[in-house]
Amino acid sequence: MSDKTTPPRGLSRPGKWARGAAGVAVLFLASEALGRAGIVDRSFLPPASSVTARAVELFGDSDFLSNVRVTLTAWALGLAIAVAIAVPLGLLLGSVPAVNTAVRAIVEFLRPIPSVALIPLAGLILGSGLNMEVPLIVYACCWPILFNTMYGLHDVDPLAKETLRSFGFNRMQVLIRVSLRSAAPFIATGVRLSASVALILAVGTEILSGFGDGLGMFIAQAGTVPEGTRDVLAGTVWAGCIGLIIDTVLVQAENRAFRWHLAQRSGAS
Amino acid sequence: MERPQTEKAKEMLQITGLTHSYADGHRAIDGLDLTVPDGQLLSIVGPSGCGKSTLLRCIAGLLRPTSGTLTLNGAPINGVPDDLAVVFQDYSRSLFPWLTVRDNVALPLRRRGMSRKERRAAAQEALASVGLPDAGRKYPWQLSGGMQQRVSIARALAYRPSLLLMDEPFGSVDAQTREDLEDLVLQVHRTQKITILLVTHDIDESVYVGDRVVVLNRSPARVHADLPVGLPSGRDQIETRGLPQFVQLRAEVGRLVRGGAKVPGAAPASGGRG
């Protein structure tokens, strides 16, 4: 907080990009060499160029794209519902100590259960497709958002609340206009964490549920076909790219929306 | 200020037997009586931690007193009064960093039932009145400390309170800025004709700014002394501070703050010069 002119830490932006690209290139070449050298069977580990070519080819495959659309729909729906549930719940738990104490035990019991462990149960009760995917995603995504909301509320400056209160705003108005706004950067981080969790759950559920549509289904089915490794890996590349794009977009959006938060954190005041 | 401050002057704020104890049993205020006439600029000084801020929070309706009564404009203070605004010491925490300067100033006006356009116009006007006509689109953290405190003052003024409370408002700025802000408060008091209650631990400031200085006891707070400030109203940082009257009064207040005995003949809580 004390140093006003933050010294540039590490590399410049282009420098970072160059290093990142170099890392990708090395991995790509290594995998290419490994695939072509014949150390492992080509049908088990196809060279990187072949996987990449297949991944690009899938871009024009309407069946595959509709699978991706199914996965993304489940992702978006699950994440949106999770936000709609976890943010108000976090506000309630974070601002009313009595409710927090009452709910604590349930939360502490549910939280350690890995969401993936619930897939068979969800399959039994909810069948397949969105009906089952979305509730699982919602369940898994609620936690990071809920905890970050509560953490963010805990961090709200009491003087900021008192200021608005001194202008006659009531508790609810202070909660929305100060606490929620002040906690928003923390909530956004929770949403970003949940966005990754949601993608893992969406693809994972599809892979494990055994039937239906989706990117996970595409990967699972490719795995049952001889010579299918190339499709499995191409599908995985897609999943990775989607995850990367989502994360990048959310990070950028956070930086843009919460410039005030960064400015404060770096002690610009 | 040449205001008639006789016993018949309208009372803005009346505090009787105010006592406040915190939950841990610490008694911050003990049976405090204070009357502030309409239009006065009252300085309240006292040693650090004497309960000044607690007093101010009780007046603002942010703390419920343990006992005693407070009335503002004749109505008992029960919850946060409508025609009152507070300027806190810590401007960087009191201004909302996610809002622009103009939106910070305009936000409390929602309570006044004004349209968005009216709120913005009022905010702009208030910013101009504190010498920041061009800062509206900036964010508070892009401004210097003194400018941020000006924004806090503009926010309070835009709200058009009849009583303005200031809790050590210049405790976190450098000396030069402090003097500028003191003059701003004097100017605001002169032009807007509002009652101002300025809490400070700075003895010079209490005398320079005030029409009247109330000295509080060491905790628990009670009125220790109540002095009229007979300085000419057109105050000047260099000239006024050089006046023999100023020097004498400052020494007197300083002695009282350090726990000295009351001056013989000093008026009790009714104050004024009448």
Short mmCIF file of C-alpha atoms in Angstrom, two decimals, chain B:
data_model
loop_
_atom_site.label_atom_id
_atom_site.label_comp_id
_atom_site.label_asym_id
_atom_site.label_seq_id
_atom_site.Cartn_x
_atom_site.Cartn_y
_atom_site.Cartn_z
CA MET B 1 -20.75 36.30 12.30
CA GLU B 2 -22.90 39.11 13.58
CA ARG B 3 -25.95 37.09 14.37
CA PRO B 4 -28.37 37.93 17.13
CA GLN B 5 -27.86 35.12 19.58
CA THR B 6 -30.07 36.05 22.46
CA GLU B 7 -31.87 33.53 24.61
CA LYS B 8 -34.80 33.88 22.23
CA ALA B 9 -32.85 32.81 19.13
CA LYS B 10 -34.30 29.72 17.53
CA GLU B 11 -32.63 26.58 18.79
CA MET B 12 -31.36 24.21 16.16
CA LEU B 13 -30.11 21.50 18.44
CA GLN B 14 -30.85 20.85 22.08
CA ILE B 15 -29.13 18.13 24.05
CA THR B 16 -30.17 17.39 27.62
CA GLY B 17 -28.56 14.93 29.98
CA LEU B 18 -27.05 12.89 27.17
CA THR B 19 -25.34 9.73 28.40
CA HIS B 20 -23.91 6.97 26.25
CA SER B 21 -22.34 3.75 27.45
CA TYR B 22 -21.03 1.14 25.04
CA ALA B 23 -21.93 -2.52 25.37
CA ASP B 24 -18.62 -3.20 27.12
CA GLY B 25 -19.61 -0.78 29.87
CA HIS B 26 -17.31 2.02 28.73
CA ARG B 27 -19.11 5.30 29.37
CA ALA B 28 -18.20 7.73 26.61
CA ILE B 29 -20.60 10.56 27.48
CA ASP B 30 -21.99 11.36 30.89
CA GLY B 31 -24.89 13.78 31.30
CA LEU B 32 -23.95 16.24 28.58
CA ASP B 33 -26.06 19.37 28.05
CA LEU B 34 -25.64 21.52 24.97
CA THR B 35 -27.78 23.96 23.03
CA VAL B 36 -26.87 25.16 19.55
CA PRO B 37 -28.78 28.13 18.12
CA ASP B 38 -29.76 28.26 14.47
CA GLY B 39 -26.97 29.41 12.18
CA GLN B 40 -24.10 29.01 14.60
CA LEU B 41 -20.73 27.52 13.75
CA LEU B 42 -19.83 25.65 16.88
CA SER B 43 -16.42 24.07 17.46
CA ILE B 44 -16.25 21.17 19.87
CA VAL B 45 -12.76 20.44 21.17
CA GLY B 46 -11.55 17.89 23.61
CA PRO B 47 -8.62 15.59 24.24
CA SER B 48 -8.27 12.55 21.97
CA GLY B 49 -10.70 9.78 22.82
CA CYS B 50 -12.86 12.01 25.01
CA GLY B 51 -16.09 10.92 23.35
CA LYS B 52 -16.35 13.65 20.69
CA SER B 53 -17.10 11.18 17.93
CA THR B 54 -19.61 9.34 20.09
CA LEU B 55 -21.42 12.61 20.70
CA LEU B 56 -21.48 13.33 17.00
CA ARG B 57 -22.82 9.87 16.19
CA CYS B 58 -25.57 10.29 18.76
CA ILE B 59 -26.61 13.59 17.17
CA ALA B 60 -26.51 11.99 13.72
CA GLY B 61 -28.85 9.24 14.95
CA LEU B 62 -26.24 6.58 14.19
CA LEU B 63 -25.93 5.66 17.88
CA ARG B 64 -28.82 5.41 20.28
CA PRO B 65 -28.03 7.23 23.52
CA THR B 66 -28.28 5.27 26.76
CA SER B 67 -30.24 8.12 28.28
CA GLY B 68 -30.98 11.79 27.74
CA THR B 69 -32.81 13.60 24.98
CA LEU B 70 -31.76 15.21 21.73
CA THR B 71 -34.00 17.47 19.69
CA LEU B 72 -33.27 18.86 16.26
CA ASN B 73 -35.44 21.77 15.11
CA GLY B 74 -37.80 20.94 17.94
CA ALA B 75 -38.28 17.30 16.93
CA PRO B 76 -36.72 14.52 19.02
CA ILE B 77 -33.89 12.66 17.27
CA ASN B 78 -35.08 9.14 16.87
CA GLY B 79 -33.18 7.44 14.10
CA VAL B 80 -31.29 9.41 11.46
CA PRO B 81 -32.79 12.91 11.05
CA ASP B 82 -33.73 14.05 7.56
CA ASP B 83 -32.13 17.46 7.53
CA LEU B 84 -28.69 16.55 8.76
CA ALA B 85 -25.49 15.56 7.00
CA VAL B 86 -22.15 14.30 8.27
CA VAL B 87 -18.64 14.83 6.92
CA PHE B 88 -16.29 12.19 8.29
CA GLN B 89 -12.56 12.49 8.79
CA ASP B 90 -11.66 9.56 6.60
CA TYR B 91 -12.78 10.82 3.20
CA SER B 92 -11.12 7.98 1.30
CA ARG B 93 -13.31 5.46 3.10
CA SER B 94 -16.38 7.64 3.22
CA LEU B 95 -16.51 8.29 -0.54
CA PHE B 96 -17.58 5.36 -2.69
CA PRO B 97 -14.73 4.38 -5.01
CA TRP B 98 -17.03 2.70 -7.53
CA LEU B 99 -18.92 5.92 -8.21
CA THR B 100 -17.69 9.00 -10.02
CA VAL B 101 -17.33 12.16 -7.98
CA ARG B 102 -20.60 13.52 -9.36
CA ASP B 103 -22.47 10.29 -8.60
CA ASN B 104 -21.04 10.27 -5.08
CA VAL B 105 -22.45 13.73 -4.51
CA ALA B 106 -25.75 12.90 -6.20
CA LEU B 107 -26.40 9.59 -4.42
CA PRO B 108 -27.88 10.89 -1.13
CA LEU B 109 -30.27 13.08 -3.15
CA ARG B 110 -32.25 9.95 -3.97
CA ARG B 111 -33.67 10.42 -0.49
CA ARG B 112 -34.98 13.80 -1.60
CA GLY B 113 -37.12 12.30 -4.32
CA MET B 114 -35.31 14.23 -7.05
CA SER B 115 -35.12 13.07 -10.66
CA ARG B 116 -31.83 11.91 -12.11
CA LYS B 117 -31.45 15.18 -13.97
CA GLU B 118 -32.14 17.28 -10.87
CA ARG B 119 -29.71 15.19 -8.83
CA ARG B 120 -26.95 15.69 -11.36
CA ALA B 121 -27.57 19.41 -11.59
CA ALA B 122 -27.55 19.75 -7.80
CA ALA B 123 -24.35 17.71 -7.59
CA GLN B 124 -22.67 19.85 -10.19
CA GLU B 125 -23.71 23.00 -8.36
CA ALA B 126 -22.41 21.70 -5.04
CA LEU B 127 -19.10 20.69 -6.61
CA ALA B 128 -18.74 24.16 -8.08
CA SER B 129 -19.42 25.69 -4.67
CA VAL B 130 -16.45 23.84 -3.16
CA GLY B 131 -14.18 24.81 -6.03
CA LEU B 132 -14.32 21.56 -7.99
CA PRO B 133 -16.48 22.38 -11.02
CA ASP B 134 -14.52 20.07 -13.34
CA ALA B 135 -14.01 17.00 -11.13
CA GLY B 136 -17.45 15.42 -11.63
CA ARG B 137 -16.43 12.77 -14.11
CA LYS B 138 -13.37 11.67 -12.18
CA TYR B 139 -13.28 9.00 -9.52
CA PRO B 140 -12.52 9.98 -5.92
CA TRP B 141 -9.28 7.99 -5.89
CA GLN B 142 -8.01 10.06 -8.79
CA LEU B 143 -8.11 13.20 -6.63
CA SER B 144 -5.79 14.47 -3.91
CA GLY B 145 -6.79 14.12 -0.25
CA GLY B 146 -7.86 17.73 0.07
CA MET B 147 -9.97 17.49 -3.07
CA GLN B 148 -11.57 14.30 -1.81
CA GLN B 149 -12.58 16.04 1.40
CA ARG B 150 -14.01 18.87 -0.70
CA VAL B 151 -16.12 16.25 -2.48
CA SER B 152 -17.37 14.98 0.90
CA ILE B 153 -18.30 18.52 1.83
CA ALA B 154 -20.03 19.02 -1.53
CA ARG B 155 -21.99 15.81 -0.94
CA ALA B 156 -23.16 17.08 2.43
CA LEU B 157 -24.04 20.52 1.03
CA ALA B 158 -25.96 19.15 -1.95
CA TYR B 159 -28.19 17.36 0.55
CA ARG B 160 -29.14 20.81 1.91
CA PRO B 161 -29.08 19.92 5.60
CA SER B 162 -30.04 22.44 8.24
CA LEU B 163 -27.34 20.98 10.48
CA LEU B 164 -23.93 19.93 9.18
CA LEU B 165 -21.80 17.72 11.41
CA MET B 166 -18.09 17.50 10.76
CA ASP B 167 -16.06 14.84 12.55
CA GLU B 168 -12.42 15.99 12.59
CA PRO B 169 -12.80 16.73 8.89
CA PHE B 170 -9.27 18.02 8.34
CA GLY B 171 -7.35 15.55 10.47
CA SER B 172 -5.93 13.69 7.47
CA VAL B 173 -4.68 16.49 5.23
CA ASP B 174 -1.52 18.58 5.16
CA ALA B 175 -1.33 22.00 6.83
CA GLN B 176 -1.81 24.14 3.73
CA THR B 177 -4.81 22.11 2.56
CA ARG B 178 -6.17 22.25 6.06
CA GLU B 179 -6.17 26.04 6.05
CA ASP B 180 -7.86 26.11 2.64
CA LEU B 181 -10.55 23.75 3.86
CA GLU B 182 -11.09 25.79 7.05
CA ASP B 183 -11.69 28.83 4.88
CA LEU B 184 -14.03 26.78 2.73
CA VAL B 185 -16.10 25.89 5.79
CA LEU B 186 -16.23 29.56 6.81
CA GLN B 187 -17.32 30.52 3.30
CA VAL B 188 -19.97 27.79 3.21
CA HIS B 189 -21.26 28.90 6.60
CA ARG B 190 -21.42 32.50 5.45
CA THR B 191 -23.11 31.87 2.11
CA GLN B 192 -25.42 28.93 2.86
CA LYS B 193 -26.49 29.97 6.34
CA ILE B 194 -26.45 26.49 7.81
CA THR B 195 -25.67 25.47 11.35
CA ILE B 196 -22.33 23.70 11.57
CA LEU B 197 -21.00 21.57 14.36
CA LEU B 198 -17.30 20.96 13.91
CA VAL B 199 -15.59 18.39 16.08
CA THR B 200 -11.83 18.79 16.25
CA HIS B 201 -8.87 18.16 18.49
CA ASP B 202 -7.01 21.12 16.98
CA ILE B 203 -7.23 24.09 19.35
CA ASP B 204 -6.18 26.70 16.77
CA GLU B 205 -8.75 25.40 14.34
CA SER B 206 -11.56 25.44 16.90
CA VAL B 207 -10.94 29.13 17.60
CA TYR B 208 -10.23 30.17 14.01
CA VAL B 209 -13.36 28.57 12.57
CA GLY B 210 -15.86 28.80 15.42
CA ASP B 211 -18.41 31.39 16.52
CA ARG B 212 -18.23 29.56 19.81
CA VAL B 213 -15.99 26.89 21.28
CA VAL B 214 -17.20 24.13 23.58
CA VAL B 215 -14.48 22.26 25.44
CA LEU B 216 -15.27 18.72 26.54
CA ASN B 217 -13.89 16.89 29.56
CA ARG B 218 -11.65 13.91 29.31
CA SER B 219 -13.77 10.76 28.92
CA PRO B 220 -16.60 10.46 29.85
CA ALA B 221 -17.48 13.61 27.95
CA ARG B 222 -19.30 16.49 29.57
CA VAL B 223 -19.20 20.21 28.75
CA HIS B 224 -16.14 21.53 30.53
CA ALA B 225 -16.26 25.09 29.22
CA ASP B 226 -18.27 27.10 26.73
CA LEU B 227 -16.62 30.18 25.22
CA PRO B 228 -17.89 32.74 22.73
CA VAL B 229 -15.37 33.65 20.03
CA GLY B 230 -15.48 37.40 19.64
CA LEU B 231 -13.29 37.54 16.56
CA PRO B 232 -14.31 39.64 13.55
CA SER B 233 -16.28 37.61 11.04
CA GLY B 234 -14.08 38.21 8.00
CA ARG B 235 -11.37 35.81 9.10
CA ASP B 236 -8.00 35.49 7.48
CA GLN B 237 -5.45 32.76 8.09
CA ILE B 238 -2.58 35.19 8.63
CA GLU B 239 -4.28 38.25 10.12
CA THR B 240 -6.81 36.59 12.39
CA ARG B 241 -4.24 34.23 13.83
CA GLY B 242 -2.08 37.22 14.64
CA LEU B 243 -4.76 39.08 16.59
CA PRO B 244 -4.14 39.39 20.35
CA GLN B 245 -7.71 38.18 20.95
CA PHE B 246 -7.02 35.05 18.96
CA VAL B 247 -3.78 34.33 20.75
CA GLN B 248 -5.42 34.86 24.11
CA LEU B 249 -8.44 32.71 23.32
CA ARG B 250 -6.28 29.96 21.90
CA ALA B 251 -4.22 29.89 25.09
CA GLU B 252 -7.38 29.77 27.16
CA VAL B 253 -8.88 26.90 25.15
CA GLY B 254 -5.55 25.09 25.29
CA ARG B 255 -5.47 25.40 29.05
CA LEU B 256 -9.05 24.12 29.31
CA VAL B 257 -8.41 21.17 27.01
CA ARG B 258 -5.50 20.17 29.23
CA GLY B 259 -7.95 20.06 32.11
CA GLY B 260 -7.60 23.59 33.48
CA ALA B 261 -10.36 25.10 35.57
CA LYS B 262 -13.25 26.98 34.01
CA VAL B 263 -12.87 30.66 33.46
CA PRO B 264 -14.78 32.64 36.03
CA GLY B 265 -17.84 34.19 34.49
CA ALA B 266 -17.82 32.02 31.36
CA ALA B 267 -21.31 31.33 30.18
CA PRO B 268 -22.67 27.83 30.79
CA ALA B 269 -24.03 25.62 28.02
CA SER B 270 -26.44 28.28 26.76
CA GLY B 271 -23.48 29.92 25.07
CA GLY B 272 -23.61 32.84 22.72
CA ARG B 273 -22.53 36.31 23.41
CA GLY B 274 -25.88 37.87 24.44
#
